[in-house]
mmCIF file of C-alpha atoms and ligand atoms in Angstrom:
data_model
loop_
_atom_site.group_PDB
_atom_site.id
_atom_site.type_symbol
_atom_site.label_atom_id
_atom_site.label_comp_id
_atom_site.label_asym_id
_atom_site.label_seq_id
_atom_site.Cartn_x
_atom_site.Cartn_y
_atom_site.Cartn_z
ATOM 1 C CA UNK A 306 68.464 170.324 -71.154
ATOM 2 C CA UNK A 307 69.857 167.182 -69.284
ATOM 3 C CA UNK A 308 67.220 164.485 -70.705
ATOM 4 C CA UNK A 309 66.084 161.277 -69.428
ATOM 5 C CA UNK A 310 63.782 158.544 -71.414
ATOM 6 C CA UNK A 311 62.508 155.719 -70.561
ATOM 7 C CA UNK A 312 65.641 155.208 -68.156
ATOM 8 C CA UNK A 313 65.376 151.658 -65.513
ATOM 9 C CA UNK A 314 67.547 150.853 -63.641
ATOM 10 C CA UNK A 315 68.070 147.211 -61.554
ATOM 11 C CA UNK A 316 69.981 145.417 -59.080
ATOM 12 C CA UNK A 317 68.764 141.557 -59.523
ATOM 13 C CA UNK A 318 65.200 141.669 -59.225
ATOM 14 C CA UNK A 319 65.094 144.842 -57.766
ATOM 15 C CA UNK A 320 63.698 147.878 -59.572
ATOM 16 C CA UNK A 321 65.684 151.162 -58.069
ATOM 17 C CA UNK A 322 65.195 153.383 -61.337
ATOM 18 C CA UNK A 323 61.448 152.521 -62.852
ATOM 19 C CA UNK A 324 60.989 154.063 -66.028
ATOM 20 C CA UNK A 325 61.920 157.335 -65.290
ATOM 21 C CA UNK A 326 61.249 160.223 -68.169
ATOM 22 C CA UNK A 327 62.325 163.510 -66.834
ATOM 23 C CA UNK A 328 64.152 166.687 -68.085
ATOM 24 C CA UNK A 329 66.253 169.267 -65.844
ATOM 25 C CA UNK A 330 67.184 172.557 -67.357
ATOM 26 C CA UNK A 331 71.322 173.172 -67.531
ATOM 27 C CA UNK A 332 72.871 176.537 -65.436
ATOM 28 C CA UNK A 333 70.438 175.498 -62.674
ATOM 29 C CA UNK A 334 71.131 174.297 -59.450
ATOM 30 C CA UNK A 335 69.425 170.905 -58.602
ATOM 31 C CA UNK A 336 68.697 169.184 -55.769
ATOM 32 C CA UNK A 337 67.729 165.595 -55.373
ATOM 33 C CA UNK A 338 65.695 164.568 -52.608
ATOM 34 C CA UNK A 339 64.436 160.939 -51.485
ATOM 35 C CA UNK A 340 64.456 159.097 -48.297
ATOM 36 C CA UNK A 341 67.275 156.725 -47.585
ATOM 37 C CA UNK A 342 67.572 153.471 -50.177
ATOM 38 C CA UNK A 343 65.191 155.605 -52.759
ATOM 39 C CA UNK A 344 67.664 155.507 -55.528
ATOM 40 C CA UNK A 345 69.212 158.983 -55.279
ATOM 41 C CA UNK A 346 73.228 157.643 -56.032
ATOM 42 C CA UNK A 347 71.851 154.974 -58.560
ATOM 43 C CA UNK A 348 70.451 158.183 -60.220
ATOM 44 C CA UNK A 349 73.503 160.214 -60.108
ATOM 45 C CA UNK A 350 75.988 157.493 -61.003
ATOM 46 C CA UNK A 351 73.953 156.628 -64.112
ATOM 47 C CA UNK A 352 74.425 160.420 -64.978
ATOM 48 C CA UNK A 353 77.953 160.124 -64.464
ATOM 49 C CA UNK A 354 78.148 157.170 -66.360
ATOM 50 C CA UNK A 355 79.792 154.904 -63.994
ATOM 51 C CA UNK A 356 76.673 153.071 -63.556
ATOM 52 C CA UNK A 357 74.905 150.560 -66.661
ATOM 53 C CA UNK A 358 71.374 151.432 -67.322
ATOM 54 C CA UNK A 359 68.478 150.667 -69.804
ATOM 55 C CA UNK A 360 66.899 153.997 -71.763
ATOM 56 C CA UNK A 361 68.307 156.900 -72.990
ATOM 57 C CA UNK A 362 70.316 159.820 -70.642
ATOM 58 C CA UNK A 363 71.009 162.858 -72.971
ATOM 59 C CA UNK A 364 73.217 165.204 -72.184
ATOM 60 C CA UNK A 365 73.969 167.973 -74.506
ATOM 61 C CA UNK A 366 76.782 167.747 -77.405
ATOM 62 C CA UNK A 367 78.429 171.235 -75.420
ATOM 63 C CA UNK A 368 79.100 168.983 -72.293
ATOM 64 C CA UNK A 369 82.993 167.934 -72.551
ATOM 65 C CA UNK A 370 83.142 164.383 -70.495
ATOM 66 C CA UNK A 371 86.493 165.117 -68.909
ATOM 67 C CA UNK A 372 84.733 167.692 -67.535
ATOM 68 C CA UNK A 373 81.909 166.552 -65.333
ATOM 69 C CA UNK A 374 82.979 166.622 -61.641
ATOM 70 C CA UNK A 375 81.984 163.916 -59.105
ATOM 71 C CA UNK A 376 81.641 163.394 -55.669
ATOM 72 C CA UNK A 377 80.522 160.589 -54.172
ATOM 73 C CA UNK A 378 78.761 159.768 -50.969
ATOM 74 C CA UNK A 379 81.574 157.619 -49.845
ATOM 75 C CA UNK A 380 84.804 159.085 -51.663
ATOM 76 C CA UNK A 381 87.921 156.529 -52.157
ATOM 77 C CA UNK A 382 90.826 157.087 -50.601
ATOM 78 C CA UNK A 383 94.655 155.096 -51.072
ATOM 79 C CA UNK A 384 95.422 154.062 -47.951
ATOM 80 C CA UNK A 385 98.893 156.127 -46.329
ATOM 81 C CA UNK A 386 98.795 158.902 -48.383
ATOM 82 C CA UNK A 387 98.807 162.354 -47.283
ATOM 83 C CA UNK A 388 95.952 165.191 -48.079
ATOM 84 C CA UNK A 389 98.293 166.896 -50.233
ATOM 85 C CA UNK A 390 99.809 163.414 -51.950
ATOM 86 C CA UNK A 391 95.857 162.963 -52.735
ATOM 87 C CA UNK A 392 95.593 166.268 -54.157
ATOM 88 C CA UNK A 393 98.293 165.439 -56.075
ATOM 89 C CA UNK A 394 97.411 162.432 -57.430
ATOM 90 C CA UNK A 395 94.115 163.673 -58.454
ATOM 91 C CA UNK A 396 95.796 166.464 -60.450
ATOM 92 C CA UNK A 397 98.757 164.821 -61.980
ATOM 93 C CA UNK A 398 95.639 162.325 -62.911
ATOM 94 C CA UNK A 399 93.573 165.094 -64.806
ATOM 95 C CA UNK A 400 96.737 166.401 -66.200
ATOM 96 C CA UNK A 401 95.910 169.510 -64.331
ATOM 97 C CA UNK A 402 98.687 172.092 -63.706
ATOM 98 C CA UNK A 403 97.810 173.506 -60.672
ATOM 99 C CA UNK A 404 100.653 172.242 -57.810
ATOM 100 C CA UNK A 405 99.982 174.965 -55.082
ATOM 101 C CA UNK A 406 97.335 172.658 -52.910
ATOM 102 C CA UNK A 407 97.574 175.282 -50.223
ATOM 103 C CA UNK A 408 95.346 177.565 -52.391
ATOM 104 C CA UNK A 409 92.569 175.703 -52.899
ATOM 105 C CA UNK A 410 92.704 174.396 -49.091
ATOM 106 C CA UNK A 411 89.779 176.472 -48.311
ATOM 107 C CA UNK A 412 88.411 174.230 -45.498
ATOM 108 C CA UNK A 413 91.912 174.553 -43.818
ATOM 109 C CA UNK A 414 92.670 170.917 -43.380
ATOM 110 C CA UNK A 415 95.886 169.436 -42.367
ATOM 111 C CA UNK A 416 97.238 168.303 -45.836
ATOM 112 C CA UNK A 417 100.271 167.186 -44.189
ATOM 113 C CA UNK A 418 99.017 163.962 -41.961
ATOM 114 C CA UNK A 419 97.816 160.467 -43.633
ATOM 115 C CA UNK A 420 94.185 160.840 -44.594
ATOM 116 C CA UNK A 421 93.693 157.716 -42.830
ATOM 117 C CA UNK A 422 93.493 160.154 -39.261
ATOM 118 C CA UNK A 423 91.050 162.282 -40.880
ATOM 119 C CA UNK A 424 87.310 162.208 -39.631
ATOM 120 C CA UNK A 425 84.313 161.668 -41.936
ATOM 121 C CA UNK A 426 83.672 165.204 -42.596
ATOM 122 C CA UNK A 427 87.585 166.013 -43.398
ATOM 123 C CA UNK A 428 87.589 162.972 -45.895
ATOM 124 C CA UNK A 429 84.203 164.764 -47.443
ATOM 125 C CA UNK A 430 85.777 168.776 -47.424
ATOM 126 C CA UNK A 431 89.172 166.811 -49.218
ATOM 127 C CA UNK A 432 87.367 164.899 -51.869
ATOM 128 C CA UNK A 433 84.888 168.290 -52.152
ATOM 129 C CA UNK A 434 88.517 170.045 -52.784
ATOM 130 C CA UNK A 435 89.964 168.175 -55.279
ATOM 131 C CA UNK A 436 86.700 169.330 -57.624
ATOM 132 C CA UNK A 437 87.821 172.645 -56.607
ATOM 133 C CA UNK A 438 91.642 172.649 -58.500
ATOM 134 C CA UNK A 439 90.024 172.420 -61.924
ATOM 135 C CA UNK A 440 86.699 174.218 -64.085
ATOM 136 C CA UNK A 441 84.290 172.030 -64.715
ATOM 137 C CA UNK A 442 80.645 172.241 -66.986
ATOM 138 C CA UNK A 443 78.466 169.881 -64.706
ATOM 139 C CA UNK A 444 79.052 168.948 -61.012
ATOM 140 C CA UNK A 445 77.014 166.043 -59.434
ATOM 141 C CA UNK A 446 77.547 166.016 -56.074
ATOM 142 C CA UNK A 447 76.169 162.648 -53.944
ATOM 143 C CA UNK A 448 75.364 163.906 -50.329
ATOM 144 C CA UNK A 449 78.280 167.150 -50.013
ATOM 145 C CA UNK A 450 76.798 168.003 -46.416
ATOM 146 C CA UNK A 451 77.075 164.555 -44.928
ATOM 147 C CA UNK A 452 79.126 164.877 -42.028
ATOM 148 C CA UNK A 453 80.563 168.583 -42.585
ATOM 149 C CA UNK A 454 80.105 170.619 -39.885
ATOM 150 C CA UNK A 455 78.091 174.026 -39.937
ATOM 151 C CA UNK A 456 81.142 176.039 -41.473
ATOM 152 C CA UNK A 457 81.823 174.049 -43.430
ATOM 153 C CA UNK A 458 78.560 173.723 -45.098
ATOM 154 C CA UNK A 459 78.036 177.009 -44.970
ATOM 155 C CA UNK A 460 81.400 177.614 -47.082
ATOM 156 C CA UNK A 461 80.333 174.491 -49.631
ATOM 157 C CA UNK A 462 76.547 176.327 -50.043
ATOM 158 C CA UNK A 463 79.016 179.852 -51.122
ATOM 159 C CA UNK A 464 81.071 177.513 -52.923
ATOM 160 C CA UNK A 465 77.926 176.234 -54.858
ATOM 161 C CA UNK A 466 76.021 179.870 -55.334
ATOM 162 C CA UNK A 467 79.545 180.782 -56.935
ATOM 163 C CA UNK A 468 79.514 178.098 -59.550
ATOM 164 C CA UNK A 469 75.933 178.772 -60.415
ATOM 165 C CA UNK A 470 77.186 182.546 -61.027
ATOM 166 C CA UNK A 471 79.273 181.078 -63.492
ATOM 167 C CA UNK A 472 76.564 179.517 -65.022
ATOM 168 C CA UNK A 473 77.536 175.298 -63.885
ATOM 169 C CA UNK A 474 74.957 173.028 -63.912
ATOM 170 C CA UNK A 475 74.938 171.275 -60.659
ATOM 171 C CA UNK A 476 73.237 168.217 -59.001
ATOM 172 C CA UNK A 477 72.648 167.821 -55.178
ATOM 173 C CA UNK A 478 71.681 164.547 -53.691
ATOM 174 C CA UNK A 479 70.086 165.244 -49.706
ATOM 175 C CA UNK A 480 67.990 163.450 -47.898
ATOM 176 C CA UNK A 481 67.818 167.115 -45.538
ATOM 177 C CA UNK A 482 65.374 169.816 -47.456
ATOM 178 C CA UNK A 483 66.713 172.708 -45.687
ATOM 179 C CA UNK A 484 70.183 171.839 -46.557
ATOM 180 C CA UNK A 485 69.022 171.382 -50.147
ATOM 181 C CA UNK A 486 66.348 174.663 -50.062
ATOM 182 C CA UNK A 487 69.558 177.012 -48.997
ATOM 183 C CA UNK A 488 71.083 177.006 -52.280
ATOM 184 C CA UNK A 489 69.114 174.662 -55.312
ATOM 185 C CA UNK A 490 66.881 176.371 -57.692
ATOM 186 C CA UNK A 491 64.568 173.098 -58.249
ATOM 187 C CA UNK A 492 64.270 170.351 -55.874
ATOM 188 C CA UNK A 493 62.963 166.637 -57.762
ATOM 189 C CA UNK A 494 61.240 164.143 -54.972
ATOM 190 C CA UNK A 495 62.462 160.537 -55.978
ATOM 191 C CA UNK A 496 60.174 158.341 -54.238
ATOM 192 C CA UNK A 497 59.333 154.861 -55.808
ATOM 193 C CA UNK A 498 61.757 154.466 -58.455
ATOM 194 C CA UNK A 499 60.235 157.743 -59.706
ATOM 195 C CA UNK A 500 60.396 161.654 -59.754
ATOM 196 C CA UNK A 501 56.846 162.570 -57.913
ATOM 197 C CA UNK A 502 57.783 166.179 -58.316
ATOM 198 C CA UNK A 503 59.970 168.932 -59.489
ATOM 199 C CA UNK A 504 59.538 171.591 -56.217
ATOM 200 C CA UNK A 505 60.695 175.149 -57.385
ATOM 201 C CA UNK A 506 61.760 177.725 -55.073
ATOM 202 C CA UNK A 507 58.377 179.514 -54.295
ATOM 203 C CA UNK A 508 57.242 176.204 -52.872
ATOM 204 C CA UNK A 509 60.345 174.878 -51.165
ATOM 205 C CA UNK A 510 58.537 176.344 -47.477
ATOM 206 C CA UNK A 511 55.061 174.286 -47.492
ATOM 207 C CA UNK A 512 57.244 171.122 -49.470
ATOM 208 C CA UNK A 513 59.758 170.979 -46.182
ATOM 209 C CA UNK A 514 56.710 171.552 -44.149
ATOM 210 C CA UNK A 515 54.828 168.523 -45.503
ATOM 211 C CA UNK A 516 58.155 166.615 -45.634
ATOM 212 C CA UNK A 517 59.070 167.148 -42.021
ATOM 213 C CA UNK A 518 55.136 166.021 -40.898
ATOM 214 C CA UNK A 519 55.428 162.457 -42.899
ATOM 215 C CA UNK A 520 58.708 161.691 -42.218
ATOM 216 C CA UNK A 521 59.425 162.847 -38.523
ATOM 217 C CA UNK A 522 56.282 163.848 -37.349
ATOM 218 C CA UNK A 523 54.621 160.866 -38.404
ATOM 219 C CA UNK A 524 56.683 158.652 -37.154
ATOM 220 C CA UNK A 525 57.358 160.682 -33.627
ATOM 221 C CA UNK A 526 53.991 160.234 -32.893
ATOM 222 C CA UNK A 527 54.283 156.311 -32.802
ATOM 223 C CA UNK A 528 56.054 156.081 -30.304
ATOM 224 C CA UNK A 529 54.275 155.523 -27.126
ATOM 225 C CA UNK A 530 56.280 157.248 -24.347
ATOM 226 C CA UNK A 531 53.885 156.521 -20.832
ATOM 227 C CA UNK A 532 54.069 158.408 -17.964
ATOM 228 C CA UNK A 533 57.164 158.453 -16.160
ATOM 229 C CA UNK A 534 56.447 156.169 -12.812
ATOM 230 C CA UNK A 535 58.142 156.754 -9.790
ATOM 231 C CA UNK A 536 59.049 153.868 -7.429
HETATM 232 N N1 LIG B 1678 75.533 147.743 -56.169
HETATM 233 C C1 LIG B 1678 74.335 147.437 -55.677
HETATM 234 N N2 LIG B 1678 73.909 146.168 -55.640
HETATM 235 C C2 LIG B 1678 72.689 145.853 -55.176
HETATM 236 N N3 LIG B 1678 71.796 146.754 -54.715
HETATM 237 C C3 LIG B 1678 72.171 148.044 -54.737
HETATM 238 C C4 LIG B 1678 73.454 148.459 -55.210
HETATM 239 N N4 LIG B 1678 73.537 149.801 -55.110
HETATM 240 C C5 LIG B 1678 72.368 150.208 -54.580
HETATM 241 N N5 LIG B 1678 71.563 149.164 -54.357
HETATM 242 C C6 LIG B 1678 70.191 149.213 -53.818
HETATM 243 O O1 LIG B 1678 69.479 150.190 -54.559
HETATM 244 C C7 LIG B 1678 68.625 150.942 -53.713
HETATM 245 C C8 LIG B 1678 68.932 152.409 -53.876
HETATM 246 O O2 LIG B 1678 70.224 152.655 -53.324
HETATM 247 P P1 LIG B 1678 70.886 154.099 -53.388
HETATM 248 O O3 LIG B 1678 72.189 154.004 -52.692
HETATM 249 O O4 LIG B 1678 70.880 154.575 -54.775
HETATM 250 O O5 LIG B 1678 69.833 154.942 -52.534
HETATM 251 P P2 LIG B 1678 69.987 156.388 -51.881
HETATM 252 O O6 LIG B 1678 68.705 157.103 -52.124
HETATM 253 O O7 LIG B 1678 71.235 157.037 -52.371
HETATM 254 O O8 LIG B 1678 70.109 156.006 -50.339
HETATM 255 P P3 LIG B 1678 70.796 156.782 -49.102
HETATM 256 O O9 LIG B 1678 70.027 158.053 -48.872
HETATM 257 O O10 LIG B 1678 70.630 155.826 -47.979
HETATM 258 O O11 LIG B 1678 72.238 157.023 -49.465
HETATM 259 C C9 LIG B 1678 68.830 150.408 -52.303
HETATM 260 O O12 LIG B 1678 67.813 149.484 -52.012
HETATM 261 C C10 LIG B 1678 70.158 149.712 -52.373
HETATM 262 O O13 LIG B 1678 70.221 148.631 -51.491
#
């Protein structure tokens, strides 16, 4: 069990993480939904530990630190270096011996050119790679889908159902149910500096149901499109 006590956490004045006291099982897959600003990278870079915070995150003595993978929503990149030079980097870095990049290029990108002339989704699939060269026990993974196209997210989801086989313990961060539905095992709703809700599979249906109806539906239905007028 990943276990959380008591854990706040701030920015100034402002309360992001409020007291939060919640336990997620390990060889699951988990998925951590919220709307936009509700805390769900604070969350996962306090697990990660690059992040201060007040109260207690326990993660079990088995865990090995070097290996817990991260990906973050916005992943750093040098500037005029190459896909493969990155690659490289991040494995010389880990002390990793892997050196055949071309392997683990599942998303076929152009390791060759300067990352700089890669689009959002390329940057994404490459920093997503780079967790791919080496084993890891835990994976926390801040937004994967954002800007990957269909294939590509389909191949991440395979990617993902893979290293639950193997029994990893991954976190999702989404703000996109379906996305998250597809391949977690528990969904938690942060909302409010809080987890409302652990949503397991049986349920994941009537929760994107009610999620789509607040958050789109409702807010669909304010706007007050009149009759088209002709001149
Ligand atoms: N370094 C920081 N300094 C000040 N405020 C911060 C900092 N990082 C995050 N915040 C604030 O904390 C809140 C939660 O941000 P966070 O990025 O964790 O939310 P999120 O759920 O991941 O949002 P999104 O879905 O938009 O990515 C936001 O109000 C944000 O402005």
């Amino acid at each position: 069990m990943i276990i959380l006590k008591n854990v706040c956490k701030k920015f100034g004045g402002k309360v992001v993480l409020n007291n939060i006291s919640w336990s997620f099982k390990e060889r699951m897959i988990h998925g951590i939904i919220g709307r936009n600003g509700a805390g769900k990278s604070t969350f996962i870079k306090c697990l990660v530990g690059i992040e201060k915070y007040e109260g207690l995150i326990s993660i079990p003595k088995n865990f090995d630190k070097r290996r817990i993978a991260y990906l973050p929503t916005e992943p750093f990149f040098f500037k005029r270096i190459t896909g493969r030079e990155y690659l490289k980097f991040i494995s010389n870095s880990r002390k990793s011996i892997r050196q055949d990049f071309d392997e683990v290029n599942l998303f076929e990108l152009p390791l060759d050119i300067y990352i700089d002339s890669y689009s959002t989704g390329m940057k994404k699939k490459l920093a997503f790679t780079s967790l791919l060269m080496d084993e890891f026990q835990i994976y926390f993974l801040d937004e994967p889908f954002n800007g990957v196209d269909m294939e590509g997210r389909l191949l991440i989801q395979e990617i993902l159902k893979k290293l639950n086989e193997l029994g990893k313990t991954v976190f999702i961060s989404s703000h996109i149910v379906t996305y998250l539905s597809e391949v977690c095992q528990e969904i938690h709703y942060l909302n409010n500096g809080i987890f409302e809700e652990t949503i397991h599979k049986e349920n994941f249906k009537e929760f994107q149901e009610n999620w789509n109806s607040q958050t789109i539906n409702a807010q669909i239905s304010k706007l007050n499109f009149g009759p088209f007028k002709e001149k």
